[in-house]
Short mmCIF file of C-alpha atoms in Angstrom, two decimals:
data_model
loop_
_atom_site.label_atom_id
_atom_site.label_comp_id
_atom_site.label_asym_id
_atom_site.label_seq_id
_atom_site.Cartn_x
_atom_site.Cartn_y
_atom_site.Cartn_z
CA UNK F 285 -4.25 3.11 -8.58
CA UNK F 286 -7.91 2.21 -9.02
CA UNK F 287 -8.56 1.40 -5.38
CA UNK F 288 -9.94 3.81 -2.82
CA UNK F 289 -7.85 6.98 -2.82
CA UNK F 290 -5.90 6.03 -5.95
CA UNK F 291 -5.26 8.48 -8.75
CA UNK F 292 -7.76 6.71 -11.03
CA UNK F 293 -10.33 5.59 -8.45
CA UNK F 294 -13.07 7.93 -9.67
CA UNK F 295 -12.39 7.10 -13.32
CA UNK F 296 -12.58 3.40 -12.47
CA UNK F 297 -16.06 3.88 -11.05
CA UNK F 298 -17.08 5.70 -14.25
CA UNK F 299 -15.71 2.95 -16.49
CA UNK F 300 -12.72 4.95 -17.75
CA UNK F 301 -9.95 3.00 -16.05
CA UNK F 302 -7.78 2.35 -19.10
CA UNK F 303 -8.01 5.94 -20.36
CA UNK F 304 -7.05 7.28 -16.94
CA UNK F 305 -4.08 4.96 -16.52
CA UNK F 306 -2.74 5.17 -20.07
CA UNK F 307 -3.58 8.69 -21.25
CA UNK F 308 -4.35 11.11 -18.43
CA UNK F 309 -2.10 10.10 -15.54
CA UNK F 310 1.65 10.79 -15.73
CA UNK F 311 3.77 7.68 -15.22
CA UNK F 312 5.43 9.24 -12.18
CA UNK F 313 2.14 9.05 -10.28
CA UNK F 314 1.69 5.33 -10.93
CA UNK F 315 3.11 2.54 -8.81
CA UNK F 316 5.89 0.27 -10.14
CA UNK F 317 3.49 -2.63 -10.64
CA UNK F 318 1.06 -0.47 -12.56
CA UNK F 319 3.83 0.98 -14.75
CA UNK F 320 5.04 -2.52 -15.57
CA UNK F 321 1.54 -3.54 -16.69
CA UNK F 322 1.14 -0.60 -19.08
CA UNK F 323 1.80 -1.21 -22.78
CA UNK F 324 5.18 0.01 -23.99
CA UNK F 325 5.13 3.31 -25.85
CA UNK F 326 5.83 2.99 -29.55
CA UNK F 327 8.47 5.20 -31.07
CA UNK F 328 6.96 7.93 -33.22
CA UNK F 329 7.52 7.44 -36.92
CA UNK F 330 6.34 8.73 -40.24
CA UNK F 331 4.91 12.00 -41.46
CA UNK F 332 2.48 12.69 -38.62
CA UNK F 333 4.53 11.12 -35.84
CA UNK F 334 7.82 12.90 -36.51
CA UNK F 335 7.64 15.73 -39.00
CA UNK F 336 4.12 17.10 -38.49
CA UNK F 337 3.62 16.38 -34.78
CA UNK F 338 3.99 20.11 -33.97
CA UNK F 339 2.09 21.32 -37.03
CA UNK F 340 2.45 21.07 -40.76
CA UNK F 341 5.63 22.40 -42.33
CA UNK F 342 7.60 21.95 -45.52
CA UNK F 343 10.18 19.19 -45.31
CA UNK F 344 13.81 19.12 -46.43
CA UNK F 345 14.77 16.89 -49.35
CA UNK F 346 16.32 14.34 -46.96
CA UNK F 347 13.12 14.19 -44.90
CA UNK F 348 10.97 13.76 -48.02
CA UNK F 349 13.28 10.92 -49.06
CA UNK F 350 12.42 9.05 -45.85
CA UNK F 351 8.67 9.09 -46.60
CA UNK F 352 7.12 6.12 -48.38
CA UNK F 353 3.74 5.13 -49.76
CA UNK F 354 0.67 6.94 -48.49
CA UNK F 355 2.67 9.37 -46.38
CA UNK F 356 4.63 10.55 -49.41
CA UNK F 357 1.41 10.92 -51.42
CA UNK F 358 -0.21 12.88 -48.59
CA UNK F 359 2.77 15.21 -48.32
CA UNK F 360 3.00 15.82 -52.07
CA UNK F 361 -0.75 16.56 -52.31
CA UNK F 362 -0.43 19.00 -49.39
CA UNK F 363 2.49 20.80 -51.09
CA UNK F 364 0.59 20.98 -54.39
CA UNK F 365 -2.49 22.40 -52.65
CA UNK F 366 -0.40 24.84 -50.62
CA UNK F 367 1.52 26.20 -53.60
CA UNK F 368 -1.40 25.98 -56.00
CA UNK F 369 -3.70 28.70 -57.27
CA UNK F 370 -5.18 30.93 -54.56
CA UNK F 371 -8.94 30.81 -54.09
CA UNK F 372 -11.01 33.92 -53.40
CA UNK F 373 -11.23 32.89 -49.77
CA UNK F 374 -7.44 32.55 -49.58
CA UNK F 375 -6.93 35.94 -51.20
CA UNK F 376 -9.35 37.55 -48.73
CA UNK F 377 -7.56 35.92 -45.81
CA UNK F 378 -4.15 37.11 -47.04
CA UNK F 379 -5.51 40.65 -47.44
CA UNK F 380 -6.97 40.57 -43.91
CA UNK F 381 -3.68 39.36 -42.43
CA UNK F 382 -1.70 42.01 -44.32
CA UNK F 383 -4.09 44.75 -43.19
CA UNK F 384 -3.94 43.59 -39.56
CA UNK F 385 -0.12 43.55 -39.64
CA UNK F 386 -0.01 47.07 -41.08
CA UNK F 387 -2.44 48.31 -38.41
CA UNK F 388 -0.39 46.72 -35.63
CA UNK F 389 2.84 48.20 -36.99
CA UNK F 390 1.37 51.70 -37.28
CA UNK F 391 -0.07 51.40 -33.74
CA UNK F 392 3.38 50.49 -32.38
CA UNK F 393 4.91 53.51 -34.14
CA UNK F 394 2.20 55.73 -32.66
CA UNK F 395 2.89 54.34 -29.17
CA UNK F 396 6.61 55.13 -29.49
CA UNK F 397 6.03 58.77 -30.45
#
């Protein structure tokens, strides 16, 4: 893979061999020997690995029950901050979003007429 004409040949010359093989190149493009030498992928776990991997969201009670230690503290602080008192900046943002939604809805009604 790092030899002449390999998928990571150029990266190897630039000193980025490991990053090319492990992060940027799909496993299907690697030879059997190269795939066998790669470290095994760890199963995703925890708050960031499972529940928030596609973006932050509120968790169900069962999911919160699975969190422990720092992850539970992080989640609870996030919920407190999210549901807490709105700042002026937050109020302005909410107003801007509401105004934009109203403008888009009235534009769609005008297009239909």
